[in-house]
PDB file of C-alpha atoms in Angstrom:
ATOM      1  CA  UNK A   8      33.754  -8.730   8.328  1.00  0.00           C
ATOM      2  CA  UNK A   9      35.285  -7.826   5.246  1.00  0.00           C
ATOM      3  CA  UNK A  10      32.527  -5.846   2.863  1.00  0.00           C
ATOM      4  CA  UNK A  11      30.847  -4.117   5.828  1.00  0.00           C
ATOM      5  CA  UNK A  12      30.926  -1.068   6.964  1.00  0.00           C
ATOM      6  CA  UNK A  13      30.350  -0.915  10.806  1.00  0.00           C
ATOM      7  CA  UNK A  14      29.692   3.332  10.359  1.00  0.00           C
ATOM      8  CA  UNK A  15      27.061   2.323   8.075  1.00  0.00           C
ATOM      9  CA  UNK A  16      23.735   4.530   8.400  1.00  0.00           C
ATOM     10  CA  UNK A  17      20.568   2.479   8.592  1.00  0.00           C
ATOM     11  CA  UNK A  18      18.970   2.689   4.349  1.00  0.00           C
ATOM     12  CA  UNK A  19      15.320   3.340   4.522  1.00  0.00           C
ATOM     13  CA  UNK A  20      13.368   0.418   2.514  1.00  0.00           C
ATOM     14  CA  UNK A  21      12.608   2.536  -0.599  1.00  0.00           C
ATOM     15  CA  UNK A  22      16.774   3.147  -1.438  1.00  0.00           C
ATOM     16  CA  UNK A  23      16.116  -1.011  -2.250  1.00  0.00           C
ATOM     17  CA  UNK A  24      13.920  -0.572  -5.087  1.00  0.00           C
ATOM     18  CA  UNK A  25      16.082   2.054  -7.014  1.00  0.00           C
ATOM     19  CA  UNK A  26      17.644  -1.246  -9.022  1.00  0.00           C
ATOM     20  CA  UNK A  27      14.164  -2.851 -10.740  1.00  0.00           C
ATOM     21  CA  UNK A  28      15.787  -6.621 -10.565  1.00  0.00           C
ATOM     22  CA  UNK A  29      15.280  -5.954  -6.830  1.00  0.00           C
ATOM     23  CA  UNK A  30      11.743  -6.910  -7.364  1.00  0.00           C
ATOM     24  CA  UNK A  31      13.367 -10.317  -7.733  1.00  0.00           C
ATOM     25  CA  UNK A  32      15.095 -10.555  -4.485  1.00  0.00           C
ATOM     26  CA  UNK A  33      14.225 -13.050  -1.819  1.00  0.00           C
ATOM     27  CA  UNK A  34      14.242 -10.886   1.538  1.00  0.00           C
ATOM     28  CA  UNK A  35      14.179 -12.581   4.704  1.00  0.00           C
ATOM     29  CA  UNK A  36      14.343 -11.177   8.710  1.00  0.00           C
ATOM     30  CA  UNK A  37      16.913 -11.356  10.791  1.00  0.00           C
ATOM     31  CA  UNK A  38      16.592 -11.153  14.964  1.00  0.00           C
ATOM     32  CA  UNK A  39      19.243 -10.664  17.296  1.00  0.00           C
ATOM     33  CA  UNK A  40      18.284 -13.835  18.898  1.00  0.00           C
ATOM     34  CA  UNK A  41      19.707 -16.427  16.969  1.00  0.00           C
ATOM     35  CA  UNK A  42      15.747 -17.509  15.946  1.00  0.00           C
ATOM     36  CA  UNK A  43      15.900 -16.635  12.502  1.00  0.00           C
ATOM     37  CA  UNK A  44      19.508 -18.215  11.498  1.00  0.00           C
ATOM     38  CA  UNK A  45      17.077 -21.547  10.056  1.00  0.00           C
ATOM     39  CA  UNK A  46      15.303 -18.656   8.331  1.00  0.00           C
ATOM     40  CA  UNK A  47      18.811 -17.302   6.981  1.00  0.00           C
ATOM     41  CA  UNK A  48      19.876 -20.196   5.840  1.00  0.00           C
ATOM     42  CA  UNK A  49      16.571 -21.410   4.225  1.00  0.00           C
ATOM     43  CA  UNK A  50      16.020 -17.973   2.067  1.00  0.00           C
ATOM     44  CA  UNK A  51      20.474 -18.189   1.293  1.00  0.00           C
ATOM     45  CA  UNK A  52      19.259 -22.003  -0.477  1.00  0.00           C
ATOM     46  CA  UNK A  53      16.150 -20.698  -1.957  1.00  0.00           C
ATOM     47  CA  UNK A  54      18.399 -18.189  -3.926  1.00  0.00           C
ATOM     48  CA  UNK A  55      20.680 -20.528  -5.056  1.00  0.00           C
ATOM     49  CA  UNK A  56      17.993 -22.525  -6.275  1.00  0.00           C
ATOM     50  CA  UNK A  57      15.727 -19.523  -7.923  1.00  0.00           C
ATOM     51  CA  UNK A  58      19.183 -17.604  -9.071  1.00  0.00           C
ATOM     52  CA  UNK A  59      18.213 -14.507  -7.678  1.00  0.00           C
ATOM     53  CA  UNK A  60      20.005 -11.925  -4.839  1.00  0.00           C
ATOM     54  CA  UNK A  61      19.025 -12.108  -1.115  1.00  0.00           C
ATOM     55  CA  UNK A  62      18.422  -8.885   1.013  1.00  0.00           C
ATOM     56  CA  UNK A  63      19.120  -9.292   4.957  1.00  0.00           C
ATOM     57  CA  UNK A  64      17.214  -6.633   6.717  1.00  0.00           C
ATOM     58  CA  UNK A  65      17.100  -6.303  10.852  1.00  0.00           C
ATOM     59  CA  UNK A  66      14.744  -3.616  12.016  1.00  0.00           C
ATOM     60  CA  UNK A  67      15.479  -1.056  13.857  1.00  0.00           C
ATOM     61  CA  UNK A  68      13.752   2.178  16.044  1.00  0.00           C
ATOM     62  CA  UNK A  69      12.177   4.512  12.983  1.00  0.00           C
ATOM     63  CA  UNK A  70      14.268   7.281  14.967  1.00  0.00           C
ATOM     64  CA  UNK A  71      17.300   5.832  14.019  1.00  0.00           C
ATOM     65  CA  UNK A  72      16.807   7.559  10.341  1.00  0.00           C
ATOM     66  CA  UNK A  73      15.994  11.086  11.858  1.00  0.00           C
ATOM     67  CA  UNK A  74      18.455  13.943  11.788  1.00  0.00           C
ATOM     68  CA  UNK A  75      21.273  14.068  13.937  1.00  0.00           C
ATOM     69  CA  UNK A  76      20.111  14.095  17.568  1.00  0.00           C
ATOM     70  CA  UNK A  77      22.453  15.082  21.254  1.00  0.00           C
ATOM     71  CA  UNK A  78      25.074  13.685  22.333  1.00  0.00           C
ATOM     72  CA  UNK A  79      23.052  11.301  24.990  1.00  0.00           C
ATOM     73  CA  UNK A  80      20.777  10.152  22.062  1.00  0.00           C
ATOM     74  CA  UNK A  81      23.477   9.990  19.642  1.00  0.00           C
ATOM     75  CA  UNK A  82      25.363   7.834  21.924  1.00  0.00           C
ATOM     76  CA  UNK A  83      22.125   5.387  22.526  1.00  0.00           C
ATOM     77  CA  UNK A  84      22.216   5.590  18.747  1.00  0.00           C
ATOM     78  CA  UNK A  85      25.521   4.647  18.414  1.00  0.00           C
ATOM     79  CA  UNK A  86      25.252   1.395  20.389  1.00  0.00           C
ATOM     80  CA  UNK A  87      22.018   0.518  18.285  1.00  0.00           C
ATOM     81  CA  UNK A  88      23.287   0.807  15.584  1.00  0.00           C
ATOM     82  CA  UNK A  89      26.581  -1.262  16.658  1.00  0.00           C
ATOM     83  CA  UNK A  90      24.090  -3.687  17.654  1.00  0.00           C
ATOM     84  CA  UNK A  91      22.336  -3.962  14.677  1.00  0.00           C
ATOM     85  CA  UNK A  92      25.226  -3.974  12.360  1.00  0.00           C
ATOM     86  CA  UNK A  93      26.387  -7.311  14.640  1.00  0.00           C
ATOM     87  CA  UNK A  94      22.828  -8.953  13.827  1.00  0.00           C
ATOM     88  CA  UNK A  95      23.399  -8.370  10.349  1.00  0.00           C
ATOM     89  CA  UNK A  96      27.184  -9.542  10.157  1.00  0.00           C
ATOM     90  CA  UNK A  97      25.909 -12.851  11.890  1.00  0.00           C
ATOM     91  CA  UNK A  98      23.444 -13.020   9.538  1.00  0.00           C
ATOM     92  CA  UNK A  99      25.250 -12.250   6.515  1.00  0.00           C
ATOM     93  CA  UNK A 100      28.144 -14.852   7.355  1.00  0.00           C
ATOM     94  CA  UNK A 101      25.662 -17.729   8.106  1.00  0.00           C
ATOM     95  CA  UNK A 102      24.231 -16.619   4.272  1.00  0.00           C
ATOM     96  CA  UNK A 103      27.861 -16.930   2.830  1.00  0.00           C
ATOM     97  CA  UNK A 104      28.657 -19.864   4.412  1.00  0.00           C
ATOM     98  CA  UNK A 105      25.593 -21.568   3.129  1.00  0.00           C
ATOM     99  CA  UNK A 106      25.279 -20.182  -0.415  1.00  0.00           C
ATOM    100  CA  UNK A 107      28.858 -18.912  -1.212  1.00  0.00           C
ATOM    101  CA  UNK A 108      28.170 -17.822  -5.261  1.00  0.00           C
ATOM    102  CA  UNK A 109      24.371 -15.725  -3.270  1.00  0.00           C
ATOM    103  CA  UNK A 110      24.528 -11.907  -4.078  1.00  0.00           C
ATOM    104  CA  UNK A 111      23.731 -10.723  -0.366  1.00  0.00           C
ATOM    105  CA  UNK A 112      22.891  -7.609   0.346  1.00  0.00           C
ATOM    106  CA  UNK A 113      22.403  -6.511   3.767  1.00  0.00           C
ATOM    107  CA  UNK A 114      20.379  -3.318   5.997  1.00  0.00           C
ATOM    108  CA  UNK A 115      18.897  -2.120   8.409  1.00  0.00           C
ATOM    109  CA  UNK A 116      15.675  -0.802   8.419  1.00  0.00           C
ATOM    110  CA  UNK A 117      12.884   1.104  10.556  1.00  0.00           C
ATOM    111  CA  UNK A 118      10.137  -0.209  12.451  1.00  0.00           C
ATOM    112  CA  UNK A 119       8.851  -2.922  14.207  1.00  0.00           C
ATOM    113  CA  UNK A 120       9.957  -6.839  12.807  1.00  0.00           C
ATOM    114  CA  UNK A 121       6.447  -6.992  11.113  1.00  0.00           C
ATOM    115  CA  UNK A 122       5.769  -3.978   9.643  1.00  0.00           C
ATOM    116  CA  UNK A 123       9.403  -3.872   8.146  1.00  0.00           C
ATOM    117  CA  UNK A 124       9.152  -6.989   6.929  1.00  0.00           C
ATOM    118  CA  UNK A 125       5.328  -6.191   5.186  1.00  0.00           C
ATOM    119  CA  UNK A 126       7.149  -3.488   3.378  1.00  0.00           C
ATOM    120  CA  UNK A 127       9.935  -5.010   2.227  1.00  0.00           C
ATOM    121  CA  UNK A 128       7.543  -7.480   0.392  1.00  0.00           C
ATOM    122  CA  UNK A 129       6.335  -4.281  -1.945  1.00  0.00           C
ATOM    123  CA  UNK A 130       9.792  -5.104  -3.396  1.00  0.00           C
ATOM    124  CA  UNK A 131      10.369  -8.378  -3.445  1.00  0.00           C
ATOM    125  CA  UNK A 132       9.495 -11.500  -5.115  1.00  0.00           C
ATOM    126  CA  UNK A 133       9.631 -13.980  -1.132  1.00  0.00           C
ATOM    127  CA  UNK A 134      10.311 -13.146   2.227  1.00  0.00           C
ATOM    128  CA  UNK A 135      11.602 -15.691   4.627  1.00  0.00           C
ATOM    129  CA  UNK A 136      10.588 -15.187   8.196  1.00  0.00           C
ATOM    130  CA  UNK A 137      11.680 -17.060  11.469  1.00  0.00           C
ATOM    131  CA  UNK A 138       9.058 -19.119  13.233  1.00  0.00           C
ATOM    132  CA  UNK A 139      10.768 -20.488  16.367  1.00  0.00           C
ATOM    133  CA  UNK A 140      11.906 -19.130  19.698  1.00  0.00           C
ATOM    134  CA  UNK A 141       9.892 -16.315  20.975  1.00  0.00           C
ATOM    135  CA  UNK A 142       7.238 -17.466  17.885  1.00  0.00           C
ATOM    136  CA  UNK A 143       6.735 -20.936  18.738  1.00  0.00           C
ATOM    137  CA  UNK A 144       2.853 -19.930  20.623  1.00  0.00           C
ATOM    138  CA  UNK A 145       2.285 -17.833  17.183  1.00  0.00           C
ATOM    139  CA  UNK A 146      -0.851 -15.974  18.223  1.00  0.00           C
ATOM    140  CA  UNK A 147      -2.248 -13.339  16.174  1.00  0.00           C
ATOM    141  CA  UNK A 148      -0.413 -10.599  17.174  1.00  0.00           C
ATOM    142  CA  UNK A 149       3.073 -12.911  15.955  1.00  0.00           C
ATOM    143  CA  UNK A 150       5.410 -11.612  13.213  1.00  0.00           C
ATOM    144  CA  UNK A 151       5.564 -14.776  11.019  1.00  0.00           C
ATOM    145  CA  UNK A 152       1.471 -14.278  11.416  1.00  0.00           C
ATOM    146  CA  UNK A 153       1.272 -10.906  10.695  1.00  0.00           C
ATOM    147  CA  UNK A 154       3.577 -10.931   7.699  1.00  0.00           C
ATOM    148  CA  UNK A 155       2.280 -13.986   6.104  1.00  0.00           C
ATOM    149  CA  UNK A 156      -1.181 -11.950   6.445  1.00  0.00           C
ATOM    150  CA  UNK A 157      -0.650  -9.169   5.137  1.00  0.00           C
ATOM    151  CA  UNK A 158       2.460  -9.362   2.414  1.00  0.00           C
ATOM    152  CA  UNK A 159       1.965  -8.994  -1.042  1.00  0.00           C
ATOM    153  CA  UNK A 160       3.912 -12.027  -1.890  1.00  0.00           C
ATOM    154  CA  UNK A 161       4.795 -15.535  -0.734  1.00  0.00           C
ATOM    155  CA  UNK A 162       5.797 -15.666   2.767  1.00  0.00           C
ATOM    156  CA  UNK A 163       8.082 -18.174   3.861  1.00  0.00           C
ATOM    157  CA  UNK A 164       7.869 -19.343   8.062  1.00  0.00           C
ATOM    158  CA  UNK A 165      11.020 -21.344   8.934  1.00  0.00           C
ATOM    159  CA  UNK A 166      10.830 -22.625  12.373  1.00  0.00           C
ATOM    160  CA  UNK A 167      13.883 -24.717  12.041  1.00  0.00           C
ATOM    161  CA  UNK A 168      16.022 -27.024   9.447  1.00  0.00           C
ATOM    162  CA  UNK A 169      15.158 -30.260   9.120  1.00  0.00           C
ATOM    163  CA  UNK A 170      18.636 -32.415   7.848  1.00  0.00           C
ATOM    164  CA  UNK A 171      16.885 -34.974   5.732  1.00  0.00           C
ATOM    165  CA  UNK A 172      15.272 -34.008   2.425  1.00  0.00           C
ATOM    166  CA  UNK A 173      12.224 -35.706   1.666  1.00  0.00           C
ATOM    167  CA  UNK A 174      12.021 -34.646  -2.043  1.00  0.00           C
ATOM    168  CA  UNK A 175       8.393 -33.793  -1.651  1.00  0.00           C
ATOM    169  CA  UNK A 176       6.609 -30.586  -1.550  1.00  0.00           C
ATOM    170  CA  UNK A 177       2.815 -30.633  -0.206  1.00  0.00           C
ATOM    171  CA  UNK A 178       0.085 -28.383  -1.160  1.00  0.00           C
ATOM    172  CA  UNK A 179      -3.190 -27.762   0.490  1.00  0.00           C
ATOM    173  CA  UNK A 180      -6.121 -27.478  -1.874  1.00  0.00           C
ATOM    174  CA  UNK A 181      -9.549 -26.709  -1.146  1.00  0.00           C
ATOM    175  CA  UNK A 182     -11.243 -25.002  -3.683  1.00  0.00           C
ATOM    176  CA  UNK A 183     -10.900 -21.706  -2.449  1.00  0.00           C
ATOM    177  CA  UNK A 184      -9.738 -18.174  -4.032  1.00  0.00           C
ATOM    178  CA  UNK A 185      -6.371 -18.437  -2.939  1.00  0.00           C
ATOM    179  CA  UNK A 186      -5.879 -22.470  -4.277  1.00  0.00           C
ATOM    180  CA  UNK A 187      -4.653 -21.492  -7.630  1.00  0.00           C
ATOM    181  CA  UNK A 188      -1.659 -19.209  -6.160  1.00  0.00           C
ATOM    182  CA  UNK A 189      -0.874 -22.207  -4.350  1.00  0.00           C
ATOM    183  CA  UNK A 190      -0.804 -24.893  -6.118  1.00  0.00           C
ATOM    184  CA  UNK A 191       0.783 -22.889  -8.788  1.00  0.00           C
ATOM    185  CA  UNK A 192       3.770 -22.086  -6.399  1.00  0.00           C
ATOM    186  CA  UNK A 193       3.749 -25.196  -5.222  1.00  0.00           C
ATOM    187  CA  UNK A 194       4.769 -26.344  -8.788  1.00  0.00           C
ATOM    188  CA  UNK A 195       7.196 -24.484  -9.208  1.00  0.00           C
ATOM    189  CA  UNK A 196       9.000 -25.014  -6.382  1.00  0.00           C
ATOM    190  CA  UNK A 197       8.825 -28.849  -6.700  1.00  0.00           C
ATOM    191  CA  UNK A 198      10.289 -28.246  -9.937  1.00  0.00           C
ATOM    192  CA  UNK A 199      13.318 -26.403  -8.360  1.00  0.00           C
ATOM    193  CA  UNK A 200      13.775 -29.325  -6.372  1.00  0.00           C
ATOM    194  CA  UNK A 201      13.484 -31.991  -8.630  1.00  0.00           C
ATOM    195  CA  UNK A 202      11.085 -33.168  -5.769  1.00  0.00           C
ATOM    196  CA  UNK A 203       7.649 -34.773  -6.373  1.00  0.00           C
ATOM    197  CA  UNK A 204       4.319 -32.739  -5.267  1.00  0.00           C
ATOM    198  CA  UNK A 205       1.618 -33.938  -3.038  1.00  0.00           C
ATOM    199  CA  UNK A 206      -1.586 -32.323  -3.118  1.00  0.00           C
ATOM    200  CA  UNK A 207      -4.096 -32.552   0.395  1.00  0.00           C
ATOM    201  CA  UNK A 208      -7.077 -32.047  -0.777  1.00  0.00           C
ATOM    202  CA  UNK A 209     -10.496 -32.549   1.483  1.00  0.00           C
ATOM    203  CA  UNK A 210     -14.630 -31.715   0.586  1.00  0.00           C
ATOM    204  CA  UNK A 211     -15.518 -28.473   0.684  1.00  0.00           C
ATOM    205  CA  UNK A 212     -17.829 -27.675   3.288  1.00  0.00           C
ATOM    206  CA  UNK A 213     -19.074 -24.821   5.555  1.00  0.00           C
ATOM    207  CA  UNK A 214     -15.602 -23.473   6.422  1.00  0.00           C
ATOM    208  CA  UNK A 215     -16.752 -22.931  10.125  1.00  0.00           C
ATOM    209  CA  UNK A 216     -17.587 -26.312  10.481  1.00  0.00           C
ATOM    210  CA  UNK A 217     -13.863 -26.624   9.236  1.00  0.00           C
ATOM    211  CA  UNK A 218     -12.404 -24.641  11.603  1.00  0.00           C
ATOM    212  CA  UNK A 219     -14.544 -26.176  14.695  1.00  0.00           C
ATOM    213  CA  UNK A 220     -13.504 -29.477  13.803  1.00  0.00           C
ATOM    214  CA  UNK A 221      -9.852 -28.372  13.085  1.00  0.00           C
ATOM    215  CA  UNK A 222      -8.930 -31.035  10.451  1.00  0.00           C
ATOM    216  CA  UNK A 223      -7.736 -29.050   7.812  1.00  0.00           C
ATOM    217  CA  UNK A 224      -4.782 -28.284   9.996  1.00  0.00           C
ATOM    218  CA  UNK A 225      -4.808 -31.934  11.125  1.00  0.00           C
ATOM    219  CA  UNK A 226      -4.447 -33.053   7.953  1.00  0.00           C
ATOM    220  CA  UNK A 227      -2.024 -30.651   6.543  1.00  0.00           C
ATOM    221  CA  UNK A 228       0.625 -30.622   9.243  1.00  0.00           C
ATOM    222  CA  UNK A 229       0.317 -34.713   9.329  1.00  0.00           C
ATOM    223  CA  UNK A 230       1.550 -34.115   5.929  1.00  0.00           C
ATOM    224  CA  UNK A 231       4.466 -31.671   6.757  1.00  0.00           C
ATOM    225  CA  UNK A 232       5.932 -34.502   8.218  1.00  0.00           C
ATOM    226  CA  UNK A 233       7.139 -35.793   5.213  1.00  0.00           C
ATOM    227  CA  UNK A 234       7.470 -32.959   3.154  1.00  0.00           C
ATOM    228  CA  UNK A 235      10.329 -30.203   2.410  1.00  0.00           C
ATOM    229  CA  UNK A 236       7.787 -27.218   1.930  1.00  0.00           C
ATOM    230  CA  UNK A 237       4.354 -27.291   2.997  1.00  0.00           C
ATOM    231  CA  UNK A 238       2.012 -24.356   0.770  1.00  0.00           C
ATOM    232  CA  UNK A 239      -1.120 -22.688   1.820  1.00  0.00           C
ATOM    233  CA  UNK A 240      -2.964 -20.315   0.342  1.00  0.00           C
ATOM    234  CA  UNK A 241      -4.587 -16.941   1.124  1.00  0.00           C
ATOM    235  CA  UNK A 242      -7.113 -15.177  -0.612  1.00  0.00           C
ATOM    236  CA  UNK A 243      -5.501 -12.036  -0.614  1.00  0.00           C
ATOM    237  CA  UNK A 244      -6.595  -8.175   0.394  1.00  0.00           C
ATOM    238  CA  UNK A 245      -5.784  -8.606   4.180  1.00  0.00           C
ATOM    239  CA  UNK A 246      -7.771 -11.507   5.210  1.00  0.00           C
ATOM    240  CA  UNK A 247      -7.552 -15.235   6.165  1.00  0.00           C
ATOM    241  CA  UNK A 248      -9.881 -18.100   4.721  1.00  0.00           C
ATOM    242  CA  UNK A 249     -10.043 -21.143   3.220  1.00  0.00           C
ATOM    243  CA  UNK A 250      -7.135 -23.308   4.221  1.00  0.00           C
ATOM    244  CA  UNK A 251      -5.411 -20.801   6.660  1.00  0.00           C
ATOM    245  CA  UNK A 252      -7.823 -18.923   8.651  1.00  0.00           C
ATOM    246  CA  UNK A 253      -8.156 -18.697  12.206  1.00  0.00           C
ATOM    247  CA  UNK A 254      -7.565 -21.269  14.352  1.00  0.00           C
ATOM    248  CA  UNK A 255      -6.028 -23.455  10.982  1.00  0.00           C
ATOM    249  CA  UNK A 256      -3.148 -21.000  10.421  1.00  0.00           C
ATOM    250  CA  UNK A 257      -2.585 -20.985  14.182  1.00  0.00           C
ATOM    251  CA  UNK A 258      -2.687 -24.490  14.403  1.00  0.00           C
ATOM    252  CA  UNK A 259      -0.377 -25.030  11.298  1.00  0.00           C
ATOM    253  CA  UNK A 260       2.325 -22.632  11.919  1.00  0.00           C
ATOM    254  CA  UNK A 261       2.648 -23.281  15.321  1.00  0.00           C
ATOM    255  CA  UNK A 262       2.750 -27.957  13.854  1.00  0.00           C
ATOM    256  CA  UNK A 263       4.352 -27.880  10.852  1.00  0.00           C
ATOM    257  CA  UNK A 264       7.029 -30.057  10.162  1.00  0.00           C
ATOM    258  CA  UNK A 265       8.653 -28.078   7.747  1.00  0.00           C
ATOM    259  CA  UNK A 266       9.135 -24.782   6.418  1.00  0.00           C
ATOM    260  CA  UNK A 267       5.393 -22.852   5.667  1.00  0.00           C
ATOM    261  CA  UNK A 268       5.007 -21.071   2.187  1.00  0.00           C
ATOM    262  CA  UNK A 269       1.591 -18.737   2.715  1.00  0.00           C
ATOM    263  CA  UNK A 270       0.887 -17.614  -1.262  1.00  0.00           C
ATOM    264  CA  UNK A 271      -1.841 -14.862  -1.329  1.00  0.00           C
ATOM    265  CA  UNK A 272      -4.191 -14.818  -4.184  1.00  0.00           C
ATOM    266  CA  UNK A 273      -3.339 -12.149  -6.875  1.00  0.00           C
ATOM    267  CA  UNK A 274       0.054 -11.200  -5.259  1.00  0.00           C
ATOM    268  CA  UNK A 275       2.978 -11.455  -6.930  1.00  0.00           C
TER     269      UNK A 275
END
């Protein structure tokens, strides 16, 4: 593909952050599945619509950045990185094609899908993660879980592209910490879409009782039905309550109708 470079070295995280507007970007995952293509294309219209560059990023083995290595291990390294650089020239040409006038940017780099994808976030104002395939049971120990967790800024799950647009964006409000994040993001991106916003709000009670009774996520991914972004919030500093703990964000992520926006509390 014209504008890549198939010799190119994998670019540790930190050579993104040498440009400050990179704190802008929108960063989102990409697999060598074909699961996170809805993803791809989600994050390429989210920059068109916040005017702002999108980073590709495929993880790789955190080996791949050491020094050189033998010729057995160089040759293993060789077809990784071949394989990798394929992942990210799919990815990159489904980004194109979507959003032609996107600044795209595009790398690999080290460790596992999750923990490449937390740090990326340290530079970034969203990252878009896939939801579907391999995903779909999203138990704890899932990416799109573990990101939307523990990132420092809104985390996007995209299990797949609806075709219709709804023109609504629904927020889930509940009193809690991580509300105001939410419903402030939720704002501004039904402003971006010149889309109407729906709040779901229910009492506020013992949040076990909550979770036992599970109709926070009932009630939330009845409304994703209907809706072109569904937002949640999170109080921040590493741990699930309110709206999306447990057995809710389990239950949500793996019902929604629509693309999940997880906003911690005091991030960015």
């Amino acid at each position: 593909m014209a504008g890549r470079d198939r010799d190119q070295r994998p670019v540790p995280p930190a050579a993104a952050t040498a440009d400050p507007a990179a704190m802008n970007q929108i960063v989102v995952g990409a697999d060598g599945f074909g699961h996170s293509l809805p993803a791809v294309e989600w994050a390429a219209e989210e920059a068109v619509r916040r005017d702002t560059p999108l980073r590709i990023v495929h993880a790789v083995a955190p080996w791949l950045f050491d020094l050189p290595v033998g010729p057995r291990a160089g040759a293993v390294r060789h077809w990784l990185l071949d394989g990798g650089e394929d992942v990210l020239d799919g990815a990159d040409e489904v980004a194109r094609a979507r959003a032609p006038r996107v600044r795209v940017s595009a790398g690999m780099v080290p460790g596992g899908p999750a923990r490449a994808l937390i740090t990326e976030a340290e530079h970034a104002a969203m990252v878009v993660v896939g939801g579907h395939g391999a995903l779909t049971g999203l138990l704890l120990g899932s990416v799109a879980l573990q990101v939307a967790l523990r990132a420092p800024c809104p985390v996007v799950v995209v299990r797949e592209l609806e075709p219709a647009l709804h023109r609504e964006v629904v927020v889930g409000v509940d009193g809690s910490p991580g509300s105001p994040g939410a419903v402030g993001f939720a704002y501004e991106e039904a402003a971006l879409r010149h889309a109407r916003l729906r709040a779901v709000k229910y009492p506020e009670v013992d949040a076990v009782h909550q979770l036992g009774r599970g109709r926070p996520a009932r009630a939330l991914t009845s409304a994703s039905a209907g809706a072109d972004l569904l937002v949640v919030g999170t109080p921040g500093g590493g741990g699930f309550t309110g709206l999306v703990l447990g057995w809710i964000a389990q239950a949500v992520l793996r019902n929604v109708r629509c693309p999940l926006a997880v906003v911690p509390s005091g991030g960015r």
